Amino acid sequence: MISFTHFHPTRVLFGRGALKELGKASEGLGRRALVVTGRTFAVKHGYLDLIRKQLEEKGVQVASFSDVEPNPTLSTVMRCAEAAQRASADFFVAFGGGSVLDTAKAANVVYTLGGRVEDYLYPKTVSGELRPLIAIPTTHGTGSEVTKYAVLVDEKAKMKVTVSGEALYPTVALLDPEVLVHLPRDQAAATGLDALSHAVEAYFSRRATPLSDMFALEASRIAARYLPCAVEGILECREWLLYASLLAGYAINFTGTNVGHGLGYPLTTRYNLPHGLANAMILPGAAVYYEAYMPGRVETYLEYLGLKGMLGGLRELLTELKRLVGAPLRLRELGISERDLESLASEGLRYQRNLQNSPFDFREEHAKRILEIVY
């Protein structure tokens, strides 16, 4: 029996030059905007001025918060919310990678509903109407421009935490592939692997639906085809990968993520490994269990990608894609000691919100074995 609920309020504008539609997209959202960016990209490449100009031409007063770091912390979210308060912001414009988009989404919660970001962490679900938010991604990875999640770092607990709920969906998403021309090779690889991990984990999830499968399979097919050339800076390839990231974002709204993220988060919080790369390091090990517990779905997945009967199966595919983009293949290549595997497994088990979405009853021995496989 097929049963699911689907709700998605975000208006999406996708295409080269979409950033030029910001002024029009902002009409009716208010008279004061807070523009949220990272620390260098938007200023270095002139995008902050371009954003400001478009908004001011529509009579919008613009303030900015340009202090979002990779893997943003709860304190960064609070500072962003305080900036919105000082500006009396009517709406947000978030221009950046997933860290920027997630910061703006979480800050919107705090600014609009009050309190502290800690008041809204999972397992709580955010409800109520927030200020409008325009999301403009500058990487082809997170899909945060169309998701109901904001993933942050609790610096005290030293772990990833999540703010989630349908209230977090951005009002508008502007996806402009031309913005991606500035993406360095290593960041293109890491964020592209993030999009792939979203698609893989969405498909091999106990919460998968026919609709999430549609998004996840197509995102996987596109990512597998275009990720290797996207890292070479070819605009058409990055354009397709941005589309794959969008589709994968739709998929995880249904399913959440599972093993790759649950065991990948400690690699980021402990070793500062880029999020997408951390996921990708784990997935070949997770594939061993996907193949054991969902052999039919693995066969369908590979067939959809045109790889039916591939020697080595799903595990080899995920390893080969890392090889093609020049990513490390094993944890030992990152200088991680084998002695750390047990504690990494223990840390990973803290992320039950992810691991419970696995297509099998995830236990401690699974965590240890997966880390051993990818070591």
PDB file of C-alpha atoms in Angstrom, residues 76-373:
ATOM      1  CA  THR A  76      26.561  32.140  15.101  1.00  0.00           C
ATOM      2  CA  VAL A  77      22.827  31.631  14.677  1.00  0.00           C
ATOM      3  CA  MET A  78      22.153  33.780  17.735  1.00  0.00           C
ATOM      4  CA  ARG A  79      24.393  36.572  16.411  1.00  0.00           C
ATOM      5  CA  CYS A  80      22.578  36.417  13.075  1.00  0.00           C
ATOM      6  CA  ALA A  81      19.202  36.631  14.826  1.00  0.00           C
ATOM      7  CA  GLU A  82      20.464  39.635  16.789  1.00  0.00           C
ATOM      8  CA  ALA A  83      21.498  41.301  13.519  1.00  0.00           C
ATOM      9  CA  ALA A  84      17.976  40.740  12.196  1.00  0.00           C
ATOM     10  CA  GLN A  85      16.589  42.290  15.368  1.00  0.00           C
ATOM     11  CA  ARG A  86      18.801  45.377  15.022  1.00  0.00           C
ATOM     12  CA  ALA A  87      17.707  45.767  11.406  1.00  0.00           C
ATOM     13  CA  SER A  88      14.014  45.145  12.196  1.00  0.00           C
ATOM     14  CA  ALA A  89      14.175  42.813   9.210  1.00  0.00           C
ATOM     15  CA  ASP A  90      10.947  41.972   7.397  1.00  0.00           C
ATOM     16  CA  PHE A  91      12.618  39.182   5.442  1.00  0.00           C
ATOM     17  CA  PHE A  92      15.910  37.355   4.933  1.00  0.00           C
ATOM     18  CA  VAL A  93      18.083  36.806   1.869  1.00  0.00           C
ATOM     19  CA  ALA A  94      20.559  33.950   2.323  1.00  0.00           C
ATOM     20  CA  PHE A  95      23.356  33.816  -0.257  1.00  0.00           C
ATOM     21  CA  GLY A  96      25.898  31.041   0.197  1.00  0.00           C
ATOM     22  CA  GLY A  97      26.427  27.343   0.713  1.00  0.00           C
ATOM     23  CA  GLY A  98      24.480  25.138   3.056  1.00  0.00           C
ATOM     24  CA  SER A  99      26.095  26.697   6.117  1.00  0.00           C
ATOM     25  CA  VAL A 100      24.790  30.143   5.205  1.00  0.00           C
ATOM     26  CA  LEU A 101      21.336  28.914   4.248  1.00  0.00           C
ATOM     27  CA  ASP A 102      20.994  26.857   7.425  1.00  0.00           C
ATOM     28  CA  THR A 103      22.167  29.761   9.589  1.00  0.00           C
ATOM     29  CA  ALA A 104      19.601  32.095   8.062  1.00  0.00           C
ATOM     30  CA  LYS A 105      16.807  29.534   8.409  1.00  0.00           C
ATOM     31  CA  ALA A 106      17.588  28.896  12.075  1.00  0.00           C
ATOM     32  CA  ALA A 107      18.092  32.607  12.806  1.00  0.00           C
ATOM     33  CA  ASN A 108      14.690  33.283  11.278  1.00  0.00           C
ATOM     34  CA  VAL A 109      13.173  30.872  13.800  1.00  0.00           C
ATOM     35  CA  VAL A 110      14.802  32.621  16.752  1.00  0.00           C
ATOM     36  CA  TYR A 111      14.124  36.132  15.454  1.00  0.00           C
ATOM     37  CA  THR A 112      10.472  35.456  14.660  1.00  0.00           C
ATOM     38  CA  LEU A 113       9.460  33.144  17.504  1.00  0.00           C
ATOM     39  CA  GLY A 114      11.819  34.359  20.251  1.00  0.00           C
ATOM     40  CA  GLY A 115      13.977  32.503  22.744  1.00  0.00           C
ATOM     41  CA  ARG A 116      17.228  30.764  21.901  1.00  0.00           C
ATOM     42  CA  VAL A 117      18.086  28.327  19.141  1.00  0.00           C
ATOM     43  CA  GLU A 118      18.474  25.592  21.774  1.00  0.00           C
ATOM     44  CA  ASP A 119      14.725  25.869  22.360  1.00  0.00           C
ATOM     45  CA  TYR A 120      14.012  24.500  18.883  1.00  0.00           C
ATOM     46  CA  LEU A 121      16.441  21.607  18.467  1.00  0.00           C
ATOM     47  CA  TYR A 122      15.356  18.114  17.390  1.00  0.00           C
ATOM     48  CA  PRO A 123      13.254  16.257  18.490  1.00  0.00           C
ATOM     49  CA  LYS A 124      11.169  19.434  18.664  1.00  0.00           C
ATOM     50  CA  THR A 125       9.421  20.483  15.457  1.00  0.00           C
ATOM     51  CA  VAL A 126       9.142  24.162  14.582  1.00  0.00           C
ATOM     52  CA  SER A 127       5.632  25.326  13.770  1.00  0.00           C
ATOM     53  CA  GLY A 128       4.131  28.697  13.098  1.00  0.00           C
ATOM     54  CA  GLU A 129       4.730  31.259  10.383  1.00  0.00           C
ATOM     55  CA  LEU A 130       8.233  32.695  10.003  1.00  0.00           C
ATOM     56  CA  ARG A 131       9.504  35.752   8.144  1.00  0.00           C
ATOM     57  CA  PRO A 132       9.897  35.233   4.373  1.00  0.00           C
ATOM     58  CA  LEU A 133      13.312  33.934   3.295  1.00  0.00           C
ATOM     59  CA  ILE A 134      14.911  33.918  -0.145  1.00  0.00           C
ATOM     60  CA  ALA A 135      17.579  31.217  -0.466  1.00  0.00           C
ATOM     61  CA  ILE A 136      20.306  31.498  -3.099  1.00  0.00           C
ATOM     62  CA  PRO A 137      22.732  28.534  -3.060  1.00  0.00           C
ATOM     63  CA  THR A 138      26.320  29.032  -4.210  1.00  0.00           C
ATOM     64  CA  THR A 139      27.226  25.320  -4.151  1.00  0.00           C
ATOM     65  CA  HIS A 140      25.688  22.224  -5.725  1.00  0.00           C
ATOM     66  CA  GLY A 141      25.426  20.162  -2.574  1.00  0.00           C
ATOM     67  CA  THR A 142      23.086  20.633   0.329  1.00  0.00           C
ATOM     68  CA  GLY A 143      19.712  21.286  -1.261  1.00  0.00           C
ATOM     69  CA  SER A 144      18.994  23.462   1.786  1.00  0.00           C
ATOM     70  CA  GLU A 145      17.199  25.951  -0.445  1.00  0.00           C
ATOM     71  CA  VAL A 146      14.269  23.510  -0.597  1.00  0.00           C
ATOM     72  CA  THR A 147      14.510  21.598   2.689  1.00  0.00           C
ATOM     73  CA  LYS A 148      12.836  21.936   6.071  1.00  0.00           C
ATOM     74  CA  TYR A 149      16.116  21.426   7.948  1.00  0.00           C
ATOM     75  CA  ALA A 150      18.910  23.560   9.375  1.00  0.00           C
ATOM     76  CA  VAL A 151      21.960  21.584  10.517  1.00  0.00           C
ATOM     77  CA  LEU A 152      24.234  23.296  13.041  1.00  0.00           C
ATOM     78  CA  VAL A 153      27.054  22.562  15.471  1.00  0.00           C
ATOM     79  CA  ASP A 154      26.501  22.608  19.215  1.00  0.00           C
ATOM     80  CA  GLU A 155      29.957  23.784  20.247  1.00  0.00           C
ATOM     81  CA  LYS A 156      29.460  22.732  23.869  1.00  0.00           C
ATOM     82  CA  ALA A 157      28.269  19.193  23.112  1.00  0.00           C
ATOM     83  CA  LYS A 158      30.637  19.006  20.113  1.00  0.00           C
ATOM     84  CA  MET A 159      28.012  17.454  17.885  1.00  0.00           C
ATOM     85  CA  LYS A 160      25.723  18.289  14.988  1.00  0.00           C
ATOM     86  CA  VAL A 161      22.172  19.292  15.861  1.00  0.00           C
ATOM     87  CA  THR A 162      19.103  20.014  13.782  1.00  0.00           C
ATOM     88  CA  VAL A 163      16.307  22.557  13.701  1.00  0.00           C
ATOM     89  CA  SER A 164      13.460  21.251  11.571  1.00  0.00           C
ATOM     90  CA  GLY A 165       9.842  21.748  10.628  1.00  0.00           C
ATOM     91  CA  GLU A 166       7.750  22.818   7.664  1.00  0.00           C
ATOM     92  CA  ALA A 167       8.033  26.408   8.875  1.00  0.00           C
ATOM     93  CA  LEU A 168      11.690  26.368   7.756  1.00  0.00           C
ATOM     94  CA  TYR A 169      10.964  25.951   4.053  1.00  0.00           C
ATOM     95  CA  PRO A 170      12.326  29.021   2.235  1.00  0.00           C
ATOM     96  CA  THR A 171       9.770  31.232   0.527  1.00  0.00           C
ATOM     97  CA  VAL A 172      11.742  31.479  -2.706  1.00  0.00           C
ATOM     98  CA  ALA A 173      14.795  29.631  -4.009  1.00  0.00           C
ATOM     99  CA  LEU A 174      16.903  31.214  -6.746  1.00  0.00           C
ATOM    100  CA  LEU A 175      19.275  28.674  -8.315  1.00  0.00           C
ATOM    101  CA  ASP A 176      21.712  30.332 -10.715  1.00  0.00           C
ATOM    102  CA  PRO A 177      24.354  27.976 -12.172  1.00  0.00           C
ATOM    103  CA  GLU A 178      26.509  30.945 -13.192  1.00  0.00           C
ATOM    104  CA  VAL A 179      27.270  31.608  -9.515  1.00  0.00           C
ATOM    105  CA  LEU A 180      29.013  28.208  -9.400  1.00  0.00           C
ATOM    106  CA  VAL A 181      31.824  29.237 -11.763  1.00  0.00           C
ATOM    107  CA  HIS A 182      33.819  30.478  -8.756  1.00  0.00           C
ATOM    108  CA  LEU A 183      33.611  27.174  -6.864  1.00  0.00           C
ATOM    109  CA  PRO A 184      37.116  25.712  -6.242  1.00  0.00           C
ATOM    110  CA  ARG A 185      37.727  22.134  -7.335  1.00  0.00           C
ATOM    111  CA  ASP A 186      37.904  20.670  -3.830  1.00  0.00           C
ATOM    112  CA  GLN A 187      34.703  22.394  -2.776  1.00  0.00           C
ATOM    113  CA  ALA A 188      32.984  21.314  -5.980  1.00  0.00           C
ATOM    114  CA  ALA A 189      33.955  17.726  -5.202  1.00  0.00           C
ATOM    115  CA  ALA A 190      32.842  17.862  -1.568  1.00  0.00           C
ATOM    116  CA  THR A 191      29.500  19.538  -2.238  1.00  0.00           C
ATOM    117  CA  GLY A 192      28.786  17.314  -5.226  1.00  0.00           C
ATOM    118  CA  LEU A 193      29.427  14.264  -3.069  1.00  0.00           C
ATOM    119  CA  ASP A 194      27.015  15.738  -0.530  1.00  0.00           C
ATOM    120  CA  ALA A 195      24.260  15.872  -3.155  1.00  0.00           C
ATOM    121  CA  LEU A 196      25.037  12.279  -4.103  1.00  0.00           C
ATOM    122  CA  SER A 197      24.931  11.162  -0.473  1.00  0.00           C
ATOM    123  CA  HIS A 198      21.505  12.756  -0.034  1.00  0.00           C
ATOM    124  CA  ALA A 199      20.212  10.876  -3.057  1.00  0.00           C
ATOM    125  CA  VAL A 200      21.724   7.543  -2.010  1.00  0.00           C
ATOM    126  CA  GLU A 201      20.553   7.768   1.586  1.00  0.00           C
ATOM    127  CA  ALA A 202      17.071   8.863   0.533  1.00  0.00           C
ATOM    128  CA  TYR A 203      16.694   5.873  -1.770  1.00  0.00           C
ATOM    129  CA  PHE A 204      18.032   3.348   0.733  1.00  0.00           C
ATOM    130  CA  SER A 205      15.825   4.512   3.584  1.00  0.00           C
ATOM    131  CA  ARG A 206      13.069   2.806   5.498  1.00  0.00           C
ATOM    132  CA  ARG A 207      11.078   6.026   5.030  1.00  0.00           C
ATOM    133  CA  ALA A 208      11.353   6.024   1.238  1.00  0.00           C
ATOM    134  CA  THR A 209       8.197   6.624  -0.801  1.00  0.00           C
ATOM    135  CA  PRO A 210       7.528   6.329  -4.552  1.00  0.00           C
ATOM    136  CA  LEU A 211       7.822  10.108  -4.815  1.00  0.00           C
ATOM    137  CA  SER A 212      11.103  10.307  -2.893  1.00  0.00           C
ATOM    138  CA  ASP A 213      12.400   7.418  -5.030  1.00  0.00           C
ATOM    139  CA  MET A 214      11.668   9.415  -8.168  1.00  0.00           C
ATOM    140  CA  PHE A 215      13.709  12.362  -6.899  1.00  0.00           C
ATOM    141  CA  ALA A 216      16.509  10.199  -5.455  1.00  0.00           C
ATOM    142  CA  LEU A 217      17.007   8.019  -8.528  1.00  0.00           C
ATOM    143  CA  GLU A 218      17.138  10.922 -10.953  1.00  0.00           C
ATOM    144  CA  ALA A 219      19.430  12.910  -8.653  1.00  0.00           C
ATOM    145  CA  SER A 220      21.746   9.891  -8.445  1.00  0.00           C
ATOM    146  CA  ARG A 221      21.794   9.382 -12.213  1.00  0.00           C
ATOM    147  CA  ILE A 222      22.651  13.016 -12.862  1.00  0.00           C
ATOM    148  CA  ALA A 223      25.258  13.196 -10.094  1.00  0.00           C
ATOM    149  CA  ALA A 224      27.001  10.021 -11.247  1.00  0.00           C
ATOM    150  CA  ARG A 225      27.193  11.376 -14.781  1.00  0.00           C
ATOM    151  CA  TYR A 226      28.165  14.985 -14.138  1.00  0.00           C
ATOM    152  CA  LEU A 227      30.136  14.990 -10.876  1.00  0.00           C
ATOM    153  CA  PRO A 228      33.462  14.033 -12.532  1.00  0.00           C
ATOM    154  CA  CYS A 229      33.290  16.876 -15.063  1.00  0.00           C
ATOM    155  CA  ALA A 230      31.794  19.365 -12.601  1.00  0.00           C
ATOM    156  CA  VAL A 231      35.010  19.350 -10.585  1.00  0.00           C
ATOM    157  CA  GLU A 232      36.829  20.396 -13.778  1.00  0.00           C
ATOM    158  CA  GLY A 233      34.837  23.634 -13.772  1.00  0.00           C
ATOM    159  CA  ILE A 234      32.630  22.951 -16.798  1.00  0.00           C
ATOM    160  CA  LEU A 235      29.553  25.137 -16.355  1.00  0.00           C
ATOM    161  CA  GLU A 236      27.097  22.732 -17.990  1.00  0.00           C
ATOM    162  CA  CYS A 237      28.209  19.973 -15.614  1.00  0.00           C
ATOM    163  CA  ARG A 238      27.857  22.226 -12.583  1.00  0.00           C
ATOM    164  CA  GLU A 239      24.452  23.299 -13.845  1.00  0.00           C
ATOM    165  CA  TRP A 240      23.261  19.689 -13.943  1.00  0.00           C
ATOM    166  CA  LEU A 241      24.780  18.976 -10.551  1.00  0.00           C
ATOM    167  CA  LEU A 242      22.920  21.966  -9.093  1.00  0.00           C
ATOM    168  CA  TYR A 243      19.734  20.412 -10.448  1.00  0.00           C
ATOM    169  CA  ALA A 244      20.675  17.055  -8.905  1.00  0.00           C
ATOM    170  CA  SER A 245      21.242  18.783  -5.569  1.00  0.00           C
ATOM    171  CA  LEU A 246      17.777  20.321  -5.810  1.00  0.00           C
ATOM    172  CA  LEU A 247      16.169  16.934  -6.516  1.00  0.00           C
ATOM    173  CA  ALA A 248      18.067  15.281  -3.676  1.00  0.00           C
ATOM    174  CA  GLY A 249      16.888  18.052  -1.356  1.00  0.00           C
ATOM    175  CA  TYR A 250      13.309  17.241  -2.289  1.00  0.00           C
ATOM    176  CA  ALA A 251      14.008  13.558  -1.582  1.00  0.00           C
ATOM    177  CA  ILE A 252      15.378  13.979   1.934  1.00  0.00           C
ATOM    178  CA  ASN A 253      12.353  16.033   2.946  1.00  0.00           C
ATOM    179  CA  PHE A 254      10.523  12.702   2.873  1.00  0.00           C
ATOM    180  CA  THR A 255      13.211  10.397   4.195  1.00  0.00           C
ATOM    181  CA  GLY A 256      15.798  12.314   6.157  1.00  0.00           C
ATOM    182  CA  THR A 257      19.310  10.901   5.925  1.00  0.00           C
ATOM    183  CA  ASN A 258      20.794   7.800   7.530  1.00  0.00           C
ATOM    184  CA  VAL A 259      24.128   6.010   7.810  1.00  0.00           C
ATOM    185  CA  GLY A 260      26.332   8.316   5.750  1.00  0.00           C
ATOM    186  CA  HIS A 261      25.338  11.332   7.795  1.00  0.00           C
ATOM    187  CA  GLY A 262      25.074   9.613  11.176  1.00  0.00           C
ATOM    188  CA  LEU A 263      28.605   8.210  11.010  1.00  0.00           C
ATOM    189  CA  GLY A 264      29.917  11.094   8.914  1.00  0.00           C
ATOM    190  CA  TYR A 265      29.095  13.843  11.396  1.00  0.00           C
ATOM    191  CA  PRO A 266      31.850  12.823  13.859  1.00  0.00           C
ATOM    192  CA  LEU A 267      34.401  13.081  11.036  1.00  0.00           C
ATOM    193  CA  THR A 268      33.383  16.715  10.632  1.00  0.00           C
ATOM    194  CA  THR A 269      33.133  17.694  14.295  1.00  0.00           C
ATOM    195  CA  ARG A 270      36.368  15.930  15.264  1.00  0.00           C
ATOM    196  CA  TYR A 271      38.602  16.377  12.195  1.00  0.00           C
ATOM    197  CA  ASN A 272      36.896  19.325  10.466  1.00  0.00           C
ATOM    198  CA  LEU A 273      36.336  17.207   7.365  1.00  0.00           C
ATOM    199  CA  PRO A 274      34.008  18.888   4.837  1.00  0.00           C
ATOM    200  CA  HIS A 275      30.497  17.584   5.344  1.00  0.00           C
ATOM    201  CA  GLY A 276      29.991  16.109   1.882  1.00  0.00           C
ATOM    202  CA  LEU A 277      33.352  14.371   1.931  1.00  0.00           C
ATOM    203  CA  ALA A 278      32.634  12.943   5.383  1.00  0.00           C
ATOM    204  CA  ASN A 279      29.397  11.400   4.113  1.00  0.00           C
ATOM    205  CA  ALA A 280      31.144  10.008   1.062  1.00  0.00           C
ATOM    206  CA  MET A 281      33.829   8.361   3.190  1.00  0.00           C
ATOM    207  CA  ILE A 282      31.143   6.347   4.996  1.00  0.00           C
ATOM    208  CA  LEU A 283      28.853   5.380   2.119  1.00  0.00           C
ATOM    209  CA  PRO A 284      30.892   2.492   0.619  1.00  0.00           C
ATOM    210  CA  GLY A 285      30.702   0.799   4.016  1.00  0.00           C
ATOM    211  CA  ALA A 286      26.994   1.533   4.296  1.00  0.00           C
ATOM    212  CA  ALA A 287      26.541   0.034   0.828  1.00  0.00           C
ATOM    213  CA  VAL A 288      27.565  -3.374   2.172  1.00  0.00           C
ATOM    214  CA  TYR A 289      24.488  -3.306   4.411  1.00  0.00           C
ATOM    215  CA  TYR A 290      22.223  -1.780   1.776  1.00  0.00           C
ATOM    216  CA  GLU A 291      23.142  -4.714  -0.462  1.00  0.00           C
ATOM    217  CA  ALA A 292      22.520  -7.201   2.352  1.00  0.00           C
ATOM    218  CA  TYR A 293      19.152  -5.814   3.459  1.00  0.00           C
ATOM    219  CA  MET A 294      17.785  -4.319   0.226  1.00  0.00           C
ATOM    220  CA  PRO A 295      19.228  -6.362  -2.667  1.00  0.00           C
ATOM    221  CA  GLY A 296      16.219  -5.681  -4.880  1.00  0.00           C
ATOM    222  CA  ARG A 297      16.493  -1.944  -4.452  1.00  0.00           C
ATOM    223  CA  VAL A 298      20.237  -2.044  -5.099  1.00  0.00           C
ATOM    224  CA  GLU A 299      19.558  -3.873  -8.361  1.00  0.00           C
ATOM    225  CA  THR A 300      16.908  -1.320  -9.351  1.00  0.00           C
ATOM    226  CA  TYR A 301      19.215   1.556  -8.412  1.00  0.00           C
ATOM    227  CA  LEU A 302      22.111   0.310 -10.513  1.00  0.00           C
ATOM    228  CA  GLU A 303      19.799  -0.502 -13.412  1.00  0.00           C
ATOM    229  CA  TYR A 304      18.370   3.036 -13.353  1.00  0.00           C
ATOM    230  CA  LEU A 305      21.911   4.407 -13.553  1.00  0.00           C
ATOM    231  CA  GLY A 306      22.622   2.116 -16.510  1.00  0.00           C
ATOM    232  CA  LEU A 307      25.011   0.010 -14.435  1.00  0.00           C
ATOM    233  CA  LYS A 308      23.103  -3.258 -14.110  1.00  0.00           C
ATOM    234  CA  GLY A 309      25.475  -6.094 -13.248  1.00  0.00           C
ATOM    235  CA  MET A 310      28.324  -3.701 -12.362  1.00  0.00           C
ATOM    236  CA  LEU A 311      31.237  -5.634 -10.907  1.00  0.00           C
ATOM    237  CA  GLY A 312      31.526  -4.712  -7.244  1.00  0.00           C
ATOM    238  CA  GLY A 313      28.002  -3.298  -7.205  1.00  0.00           C
ATOM    239  CA  LEU A 314      26.943  -0.242  -5.262  1.00  0.00           C
ATOM    240  CA  ARG A 315      30.033  -0.195  -3.067  1.00  0.00           C
ATOM    241  CA  GLU A 316      32.323  -0.030  -6.084  1.00  0.00           C
ATOM    242  CA  LEU A 317      30.230   2.698  -7.713  1.00  0.00           C
ATOM    243  CA  LEU A 318      30.466   4.933  -4.646  1.00  0.00           C
ATOM    244  CA  THR A 319      34.197   4.288  -4.359  1.00  0.00           C
ATOM    245  CA  GLU A 320      34.823   4.932  -8.047  1.00  0.00           C
ATOM    246  CA  LEU A 321      33.015   8.283  -7.984  1.00  0.00           C
ATOM    247  CA  LYS A 322      35.284   9.412  -5.163  1.00  0.00           C
ATOM    248  CA  ARG A 323      38.291   8.281  -7.162  1.00  0.00           C
ATOM    249  CA  LEU A 324      37.147  10.209 -10.235  1.00  0.00           C
ATOM    250  CA  VAL A 325      36.944  13.497  -8.309  1.00  0.00           C
ATOM    251  CA  GLY A 326      40.245  12.971  -6.521  1.00  0.00           C
ATOM    252  CA  ALA A 327      38.746  12.404  -3.074  1.00  0.00           C
ATOM    253  CA  PRO A 328      40.396  10.140  -0.481  1.00  0.00           C
ATOM    254  CA  LEU A 329      39.167   6.559  -0.640  1.00  0.00           C
ATOM    255  CA  ARG A 330      39.876   5.431   2.925  1.00  0.00           C
ATOM    256  CA  LEU A 331      39.934   7.004   6.363  1.00  0.00           C
ATOM    257  CA  ARG A 332      43.592   6.113   6.830  1.00  0.00           C
ATOM    258  CA  GLU A 333      44.452   8.472   3.963  1.00  0.00           C
ATOM    259  CA  LEU A 334      43.159  11.325   6.129  1.00  0.00           C
ATOM    260  CA  GLY A 335      45.588  10.520   8.930  1.00  0.00           C
ATOM    261  CA  ILE A 336      42.900   8.997  11.127  1.00  0.00           C
ATOM    262  CA  SER A 337      44.253   6.354  13.480  1.00  0.00           C
ATOM    263  CA  GLU A 338      42.720   2.897  13.602  1.00  0.00           C
ATOM    264  CA  ARG A 339      42.620   3.364  17.383  1.00  0.00           C
ATOM    265  CA  ASP A 340      40.010   6.088  16.861  1.00  0.00           C
ATOM    266  CA  LEU A 341      37.461   3.856  15.144  1.00  0.00           C
ATOM    267  CA  GLU A 342      35.790   2.654  18.324  1.00  0.00           C
ATOM    268  CA  SER A 343      35.269   6.164  19.685  1.00  0.00           C
ATOM    269  CA  LEU A 344      34.070   7.356  16.264  1.00  0.00           C
ATOM    270  CA  ALA A 345      31.505   4.567  16.294  1.00  0.00           C
ATOM    271  CA  SER A 346      30.348   5.627  19.748  1.00  0.00           C
ATOM    272  CA  GLU A 347      30.038   9.244  18.639  1.00  0.00           C
ATOM    273  CA  GLY A 348      28.112   8.193  15.560  1.00  0.00           C
ATOM    274  CA  LEU A 349      25.581   6.323  17.659  1.00  0.00           C
ATOM    275  CA  ARG A 350      24.527   9.650  19.175  1.00  0.00           C
ATOM    276  CA  TYR A 351      22.870  10.505  15.856  1.00  0.00           C
ATOM    277  CA  GLN A 352      19.872   8.245  16.239  1.00  0.00           C
ATOM    278  CA  ARG A 353      17.717  10.757  14.376  1.00  0.00           C
ATOM    279  CA  ASN A 354      19.684   9.732  11.259  1.00  0.00           C
ATOM    280  CA  LEU A 355      20.489   6.111  12.012  1.00  0.00           C
ATOM    281  CA  GLN A 356      16.860   5.230  12.747  1.00  0.00           C
ATOM    282  CA  ASN A 357      16.111   5.907   9.062  1.00  0.00           C
ATOM    283  CA  SER A 358      18.438   3.077   8.010  1.00  0.00           C
ATOM    284  CA  PRO A 359      16.796   0.146   6.199  1.00  0.00           C
ATOM    285  CA  PHE A 360      17.834  -2.161   9.055  1.00  0.00           C
ATOM    286  CA  ASP A 361      17.894  -1.987  12.843  1.00  0.00           C
ATOM    287  CA  PHE A 362      21.156  -0.117  13.312  1.00  0.00           C
ATOM    288  CA  ARG A 363      23.290  -1.339  16.206  1.00  0.00           C
ATOM    289  CA  GLU A 364      26.738  -0.648  17.598  1.00  0.00           C
ATOM    290  CA  GLU A 365      28.297  -3.550  15.714  1.00  0.00           C
ATOM    291  CA  HIS A 366      27.097  -2.034  12.433  1.00  0.00           C
ATOM    292  CA  ALA A 367      28.839   1.254  13.217  1.00  0.00           C
ATOM    293  CA  LYS A 368      32.103  -0.485  14.055  1.00  0.00           C
ATOM    294  CA  ARG A 369      32.002  -2.733  11.000  1.00  0.00           C
ATOM    295  CA  ILE A 370      31.226   0.092   8.584  1.00  0.00           C
ATOM    296  CA  LEU A 371      34.145   2.148   9.894  1.00  0.00           C
ATOM    297  CA  GLU A 372      36.424  -0.884   9.581  1.00  0.00           C
ATOM    298  CA  ILE A 373      35.328  -1.395   5.967  1.00  0.00           C
TER     299      ILE A 373
END
